[in-house]
mmCIF file of C-alpha atoms in Angstrom:
data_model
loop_
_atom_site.group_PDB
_atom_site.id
_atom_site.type_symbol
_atom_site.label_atom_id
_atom_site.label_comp_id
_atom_site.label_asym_id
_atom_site.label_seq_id
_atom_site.Cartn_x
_atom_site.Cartn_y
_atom_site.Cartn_z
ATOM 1 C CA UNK I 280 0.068 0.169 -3.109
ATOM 2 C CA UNK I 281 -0.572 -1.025 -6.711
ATOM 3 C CA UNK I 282 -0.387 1.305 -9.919
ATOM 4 C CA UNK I 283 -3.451 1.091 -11.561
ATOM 5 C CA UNK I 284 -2.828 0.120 -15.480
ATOM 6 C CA UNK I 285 -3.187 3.250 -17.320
ATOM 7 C CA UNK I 286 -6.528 3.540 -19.928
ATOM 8 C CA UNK I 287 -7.284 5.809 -22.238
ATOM 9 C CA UNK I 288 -10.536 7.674 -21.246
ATOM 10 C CA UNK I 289 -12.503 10.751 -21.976
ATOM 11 C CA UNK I 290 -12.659 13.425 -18.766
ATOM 12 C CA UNK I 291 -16.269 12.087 -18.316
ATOM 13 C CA UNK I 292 -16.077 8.628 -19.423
ATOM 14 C CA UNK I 293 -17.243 5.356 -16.842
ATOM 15 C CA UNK I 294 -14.063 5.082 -14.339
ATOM 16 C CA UNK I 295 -12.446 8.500 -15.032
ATOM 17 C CA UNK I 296 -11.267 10.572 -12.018
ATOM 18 C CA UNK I 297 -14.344 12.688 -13.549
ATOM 19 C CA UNK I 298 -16.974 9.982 -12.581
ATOM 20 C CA UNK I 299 -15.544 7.737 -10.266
ATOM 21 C CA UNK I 300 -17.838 7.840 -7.384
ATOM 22 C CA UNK I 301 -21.056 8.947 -9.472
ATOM 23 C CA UNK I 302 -23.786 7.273 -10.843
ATOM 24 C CA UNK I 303 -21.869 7.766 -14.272
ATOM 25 C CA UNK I 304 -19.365 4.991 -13.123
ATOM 26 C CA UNK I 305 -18.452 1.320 -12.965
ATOM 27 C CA UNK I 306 -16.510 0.303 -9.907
ATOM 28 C CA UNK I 307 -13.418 -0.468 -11.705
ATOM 29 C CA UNK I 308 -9.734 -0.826 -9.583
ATOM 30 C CA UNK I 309 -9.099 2.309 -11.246
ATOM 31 C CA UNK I 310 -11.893 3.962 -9.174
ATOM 32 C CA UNK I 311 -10.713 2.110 -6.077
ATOM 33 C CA UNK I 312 -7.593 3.245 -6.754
ATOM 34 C CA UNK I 313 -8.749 7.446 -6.889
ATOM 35 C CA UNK I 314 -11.095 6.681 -3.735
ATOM 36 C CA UNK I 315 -7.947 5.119 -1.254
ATOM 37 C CA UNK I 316 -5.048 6.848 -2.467
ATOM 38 C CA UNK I 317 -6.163 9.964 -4.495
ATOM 39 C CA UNK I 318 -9.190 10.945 -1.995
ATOM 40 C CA UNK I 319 -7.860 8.869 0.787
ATOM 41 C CA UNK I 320 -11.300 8.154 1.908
ATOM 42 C CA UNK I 321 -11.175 4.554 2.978
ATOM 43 C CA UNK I 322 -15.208 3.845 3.212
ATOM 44 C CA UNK I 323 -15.555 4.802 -0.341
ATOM 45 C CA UNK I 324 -12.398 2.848 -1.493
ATOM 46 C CA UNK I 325 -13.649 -0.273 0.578
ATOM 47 C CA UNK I 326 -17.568 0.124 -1.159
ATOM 48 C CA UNK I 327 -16.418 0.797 -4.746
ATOM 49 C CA UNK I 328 -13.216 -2.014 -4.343
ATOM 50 C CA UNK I 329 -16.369 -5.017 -3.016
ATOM 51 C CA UNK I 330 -18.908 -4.028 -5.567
ATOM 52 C CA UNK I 331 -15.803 -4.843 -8.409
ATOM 53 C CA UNK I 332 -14.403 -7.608 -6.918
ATOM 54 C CA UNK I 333 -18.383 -8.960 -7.098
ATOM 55 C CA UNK I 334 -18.497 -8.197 -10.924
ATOM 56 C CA UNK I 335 -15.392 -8.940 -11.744
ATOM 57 C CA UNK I 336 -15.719 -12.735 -10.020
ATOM 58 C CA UNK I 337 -17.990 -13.874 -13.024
ATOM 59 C CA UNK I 338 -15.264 -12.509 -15.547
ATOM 60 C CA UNK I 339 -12.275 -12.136 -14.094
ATOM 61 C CA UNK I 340 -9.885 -13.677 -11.598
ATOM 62 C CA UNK I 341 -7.262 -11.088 -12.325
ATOM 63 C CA UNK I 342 -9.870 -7.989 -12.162
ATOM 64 C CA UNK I 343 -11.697 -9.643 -9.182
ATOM 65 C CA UNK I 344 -8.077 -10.594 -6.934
ATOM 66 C CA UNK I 345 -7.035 -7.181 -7.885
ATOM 67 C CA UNK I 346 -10.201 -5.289 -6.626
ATOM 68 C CA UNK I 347 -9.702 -7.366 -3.297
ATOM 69 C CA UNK I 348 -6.310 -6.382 -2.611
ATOM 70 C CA UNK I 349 -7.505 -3.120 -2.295
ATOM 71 C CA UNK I 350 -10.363 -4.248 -0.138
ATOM 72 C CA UNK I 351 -7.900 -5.205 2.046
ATOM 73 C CA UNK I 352 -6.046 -2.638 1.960
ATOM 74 C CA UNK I 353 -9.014 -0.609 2.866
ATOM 75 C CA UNK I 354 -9.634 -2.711 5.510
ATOM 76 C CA UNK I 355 -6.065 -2.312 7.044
ATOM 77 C CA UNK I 356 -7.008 1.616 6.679
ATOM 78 C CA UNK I 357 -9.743 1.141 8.857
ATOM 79 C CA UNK I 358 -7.740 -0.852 11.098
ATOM 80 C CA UNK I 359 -9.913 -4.152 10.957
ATOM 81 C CA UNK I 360 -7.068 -7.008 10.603
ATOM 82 C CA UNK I 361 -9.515 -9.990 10.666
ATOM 83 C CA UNK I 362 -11.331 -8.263 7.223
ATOM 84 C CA UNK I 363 -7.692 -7.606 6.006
ATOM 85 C CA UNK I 364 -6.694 -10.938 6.396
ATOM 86 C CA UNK I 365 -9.847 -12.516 4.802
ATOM 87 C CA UNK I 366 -9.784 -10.461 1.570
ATOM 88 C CA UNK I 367 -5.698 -11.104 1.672
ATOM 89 C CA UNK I 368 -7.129 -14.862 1.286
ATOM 90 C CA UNK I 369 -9.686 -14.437 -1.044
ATOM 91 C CA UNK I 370 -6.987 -12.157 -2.955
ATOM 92 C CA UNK I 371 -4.963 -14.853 -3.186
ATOM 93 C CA UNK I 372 -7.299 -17.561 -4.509
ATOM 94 C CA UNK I 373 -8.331 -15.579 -6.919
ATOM 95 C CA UNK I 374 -5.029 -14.566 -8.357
ATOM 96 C CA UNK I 375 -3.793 -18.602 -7.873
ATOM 97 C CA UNK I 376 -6.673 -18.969 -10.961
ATOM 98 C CA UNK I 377 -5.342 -16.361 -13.444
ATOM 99 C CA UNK I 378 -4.645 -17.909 -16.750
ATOM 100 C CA UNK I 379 -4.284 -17.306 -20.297
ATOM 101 C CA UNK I 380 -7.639 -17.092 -20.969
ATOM 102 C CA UNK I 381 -8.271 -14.101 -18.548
ATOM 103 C CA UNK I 382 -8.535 -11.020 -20.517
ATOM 104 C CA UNK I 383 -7.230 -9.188 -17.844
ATOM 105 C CA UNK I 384 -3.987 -11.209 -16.897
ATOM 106 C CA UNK I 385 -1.339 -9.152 -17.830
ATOM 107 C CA UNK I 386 -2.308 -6.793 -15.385
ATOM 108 C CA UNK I 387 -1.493 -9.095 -12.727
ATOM 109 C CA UNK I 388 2.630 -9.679 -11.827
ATOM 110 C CA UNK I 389 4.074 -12.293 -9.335
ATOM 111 C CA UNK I 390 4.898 -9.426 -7.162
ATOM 112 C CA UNK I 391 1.423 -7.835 -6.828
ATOM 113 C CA UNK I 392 0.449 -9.978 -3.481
ATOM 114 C CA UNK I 393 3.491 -9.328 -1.762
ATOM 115 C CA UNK I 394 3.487 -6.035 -2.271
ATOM 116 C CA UNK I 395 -0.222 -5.132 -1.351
ATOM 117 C CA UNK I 396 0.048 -7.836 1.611
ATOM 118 C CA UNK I 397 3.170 -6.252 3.168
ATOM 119 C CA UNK I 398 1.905 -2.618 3.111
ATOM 120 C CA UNK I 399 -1.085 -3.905 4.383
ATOM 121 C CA UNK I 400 0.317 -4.994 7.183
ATOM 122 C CA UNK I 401 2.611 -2.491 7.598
ATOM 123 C CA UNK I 402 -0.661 -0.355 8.344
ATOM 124 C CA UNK I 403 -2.082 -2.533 10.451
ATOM 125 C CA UNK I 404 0.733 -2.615 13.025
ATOM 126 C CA UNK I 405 2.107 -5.792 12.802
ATOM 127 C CA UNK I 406 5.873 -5.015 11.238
ATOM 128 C CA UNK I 407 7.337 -8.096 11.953
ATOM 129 C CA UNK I 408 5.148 -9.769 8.912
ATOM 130 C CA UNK I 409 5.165 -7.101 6.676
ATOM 131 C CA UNK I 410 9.109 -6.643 7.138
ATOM 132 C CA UNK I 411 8.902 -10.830 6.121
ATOM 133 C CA UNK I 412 6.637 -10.118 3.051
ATOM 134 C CA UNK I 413 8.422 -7.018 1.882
ATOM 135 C CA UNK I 414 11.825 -8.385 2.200
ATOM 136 C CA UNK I 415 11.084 -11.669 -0.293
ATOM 137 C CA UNK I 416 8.755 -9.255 -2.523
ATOM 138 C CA UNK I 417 12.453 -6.906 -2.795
ATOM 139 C CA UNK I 418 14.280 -9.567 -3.443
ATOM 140 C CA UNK I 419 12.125 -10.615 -6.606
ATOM 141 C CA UNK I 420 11.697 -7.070 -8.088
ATOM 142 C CA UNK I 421 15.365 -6.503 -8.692
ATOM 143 C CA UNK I 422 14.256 -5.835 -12.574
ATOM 144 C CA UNK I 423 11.607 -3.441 -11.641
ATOM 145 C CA UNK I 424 13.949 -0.680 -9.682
ATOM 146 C CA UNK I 425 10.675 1.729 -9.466
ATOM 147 C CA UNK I 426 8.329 -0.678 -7.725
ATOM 148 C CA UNK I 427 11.621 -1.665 -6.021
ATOM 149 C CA UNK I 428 12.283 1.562 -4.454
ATOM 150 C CA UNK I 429 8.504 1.445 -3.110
ATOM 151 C CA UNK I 430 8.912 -1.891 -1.368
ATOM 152 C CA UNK I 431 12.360 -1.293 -0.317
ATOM 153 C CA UNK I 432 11.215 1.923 1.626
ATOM 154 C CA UNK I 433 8.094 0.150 3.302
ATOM 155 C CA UNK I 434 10.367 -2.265 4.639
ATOM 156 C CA UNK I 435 13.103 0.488 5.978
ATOM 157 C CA UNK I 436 9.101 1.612 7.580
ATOM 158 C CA UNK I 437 9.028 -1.989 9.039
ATOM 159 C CA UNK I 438 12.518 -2.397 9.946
ATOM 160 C CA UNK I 439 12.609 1.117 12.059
ATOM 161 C CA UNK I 440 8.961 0.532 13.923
ATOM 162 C CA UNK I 441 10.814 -2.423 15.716
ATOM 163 C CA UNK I 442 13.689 -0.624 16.690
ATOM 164 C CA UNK I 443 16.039 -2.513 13.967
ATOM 165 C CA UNK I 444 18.162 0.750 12.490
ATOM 166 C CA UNK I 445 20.682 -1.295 11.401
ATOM 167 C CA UNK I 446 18.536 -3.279 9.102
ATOM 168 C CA UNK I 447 16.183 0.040 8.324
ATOM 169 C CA UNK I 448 19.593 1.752 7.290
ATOM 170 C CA UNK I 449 20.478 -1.160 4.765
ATOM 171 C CA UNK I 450 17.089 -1.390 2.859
ATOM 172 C CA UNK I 451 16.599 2.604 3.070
ATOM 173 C CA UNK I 452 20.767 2.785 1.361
ATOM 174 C CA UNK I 453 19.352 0.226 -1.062
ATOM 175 C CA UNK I 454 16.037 2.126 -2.021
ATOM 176 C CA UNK I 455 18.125 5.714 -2.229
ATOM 177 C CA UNK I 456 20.192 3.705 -4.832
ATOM 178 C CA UNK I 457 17.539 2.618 -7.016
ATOM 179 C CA UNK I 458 16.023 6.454 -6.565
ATOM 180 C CA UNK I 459 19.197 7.657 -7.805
ATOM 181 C CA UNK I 460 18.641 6.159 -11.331
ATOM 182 C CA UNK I 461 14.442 6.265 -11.374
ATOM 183 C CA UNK I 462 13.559 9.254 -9.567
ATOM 184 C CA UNK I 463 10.507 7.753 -8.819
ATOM 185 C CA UNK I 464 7.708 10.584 -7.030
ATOM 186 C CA UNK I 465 5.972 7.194 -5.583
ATOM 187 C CA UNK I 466 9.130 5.978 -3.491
ATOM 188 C CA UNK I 467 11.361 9.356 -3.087
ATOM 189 C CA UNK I 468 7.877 10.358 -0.573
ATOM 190 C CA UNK I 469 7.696 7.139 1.223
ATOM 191 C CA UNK I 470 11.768 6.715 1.717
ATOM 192 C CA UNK I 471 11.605 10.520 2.719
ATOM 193 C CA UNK I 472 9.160 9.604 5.090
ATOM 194 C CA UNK I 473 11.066 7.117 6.590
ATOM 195 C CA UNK I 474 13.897 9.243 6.836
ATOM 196 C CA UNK I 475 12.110 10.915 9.019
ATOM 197 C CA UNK I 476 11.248 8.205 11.422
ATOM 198 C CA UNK I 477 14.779 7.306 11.636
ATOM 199 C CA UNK I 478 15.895 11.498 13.219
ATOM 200 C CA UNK I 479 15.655 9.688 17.005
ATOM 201 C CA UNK I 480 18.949 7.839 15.827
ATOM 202 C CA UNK I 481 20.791 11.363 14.275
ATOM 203 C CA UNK I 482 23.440 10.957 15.873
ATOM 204 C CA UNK I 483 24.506 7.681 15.114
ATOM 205 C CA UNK I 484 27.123 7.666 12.630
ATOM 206 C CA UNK I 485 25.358 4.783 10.016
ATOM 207 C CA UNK I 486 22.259 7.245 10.406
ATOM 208 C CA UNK I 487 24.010 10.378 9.666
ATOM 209 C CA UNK I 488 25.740 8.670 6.501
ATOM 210 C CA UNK I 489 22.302 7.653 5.030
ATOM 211 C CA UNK I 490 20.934 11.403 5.359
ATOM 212 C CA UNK I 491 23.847 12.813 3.819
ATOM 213 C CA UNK I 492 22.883 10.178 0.544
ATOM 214 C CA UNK I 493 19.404 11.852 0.809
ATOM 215 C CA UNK I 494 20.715 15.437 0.512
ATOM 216 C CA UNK I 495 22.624 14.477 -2.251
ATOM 217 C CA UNK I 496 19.319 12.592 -3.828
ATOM 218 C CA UNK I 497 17.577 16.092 -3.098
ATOM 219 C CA UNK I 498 20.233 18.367 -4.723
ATOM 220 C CA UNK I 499 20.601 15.688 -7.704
ATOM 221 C CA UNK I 500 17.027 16.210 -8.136
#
């Protein structure tokens, strides 16, 4: 899941929570953003995230790669990999031609692909890539412990859905850490969640350690 960059609006201006969805607004990523994650209404997140990657292509690379990536991530919603997998691609390209001259590129981070890609697949079933793509994106956000926490906690997600609690234990330790300095809402719900998937292994000693570091994060909070 990306953050979408904060702007300064009024409560009925073009691409406020007000008017996304309404004849009032622009399909910005901010607006994709409210429709998947806020509404969680995948159709509307997949129609307003095409119609800005369309405007955005005669502008902006960054705006336009940006607005796929959530096309595809709206397409892994919907649980059509092949449309996942071709705005992943088109995602991609469009990112690869980010440069100085875009008005929007520092919006876009190296990390941004890995991130979306990974959770994408994660949703789509196939944890054996997304574990691949989530583990490298970890390993490169080491100075963004937030974000960190996020990836590290989709990949404990990846790790238990094939049965590897070892490795699920080690990222999920690794994501508690980072929590235990950023308190971050975004990744203390996902690493809870994952938690959670781990309770047919409670009795296993590694498993029972790793719960008693999430009581503590809960009682520290």
């Amino acid at each position: 899941m990306i953050t979408p960059p904060r702007r300064r609006t009024t409560s009925r201006a073009p691409g406020s929570p007000a008017t996304c969805g309404t004849p009032l607004s622009r399909p910005t990523p901010y607006c994709c953003y409210v429709a998947l994650y806020g509404a969680h209404d995948a159709q509307a997140g997949l129609a307003l995230a095409e119609r800005a990657a369309d405007i955005a292509a005669r502008t902006s690379p960054a705006l336009s790669g940006l607005a796929l990536l959530h096309v595809a991530e709206a397409h892994a919603m919907l649980g059509s990999a092949p449309a996942c997998e071709r705005a992943l691609g088109d995602a991609e390209r469009r990112l690869d031609r980010v440069d100085a001259g875009d008005a929007a590129a520092d919006l876009v981070s190296p990390t941004q692909f890995g991130r979306l890609a990974g959770s994408c697949y994660l949703t789509l079933g196939d944890h054996r890539r997304a574990e691949t793509l989530l583990a490298g994106t970890a390993e490169k956000l080491r100075d963004r412990r937030k974000s960190r926490a996020i990836v590290l906690g989709n990949l404990t997600l990846a790790r238990i859905r094939q049965r590897d609690v070892e490795a699920g234990v080690a990222s999920l330790t690794e994501a508690i850490t980072e929590l235990e300095t950023t308190r971050g809402g975004g990744g203390m719900n996902i690493v809870f969640g994952a938690a959670r998937e781990l309770r047919p292994w409670r009795q296993e000693s590694l498993v029972a350690e790793v719960h008693d570091r999430l009581l503590g994060l809960m009682t520290a909070a």
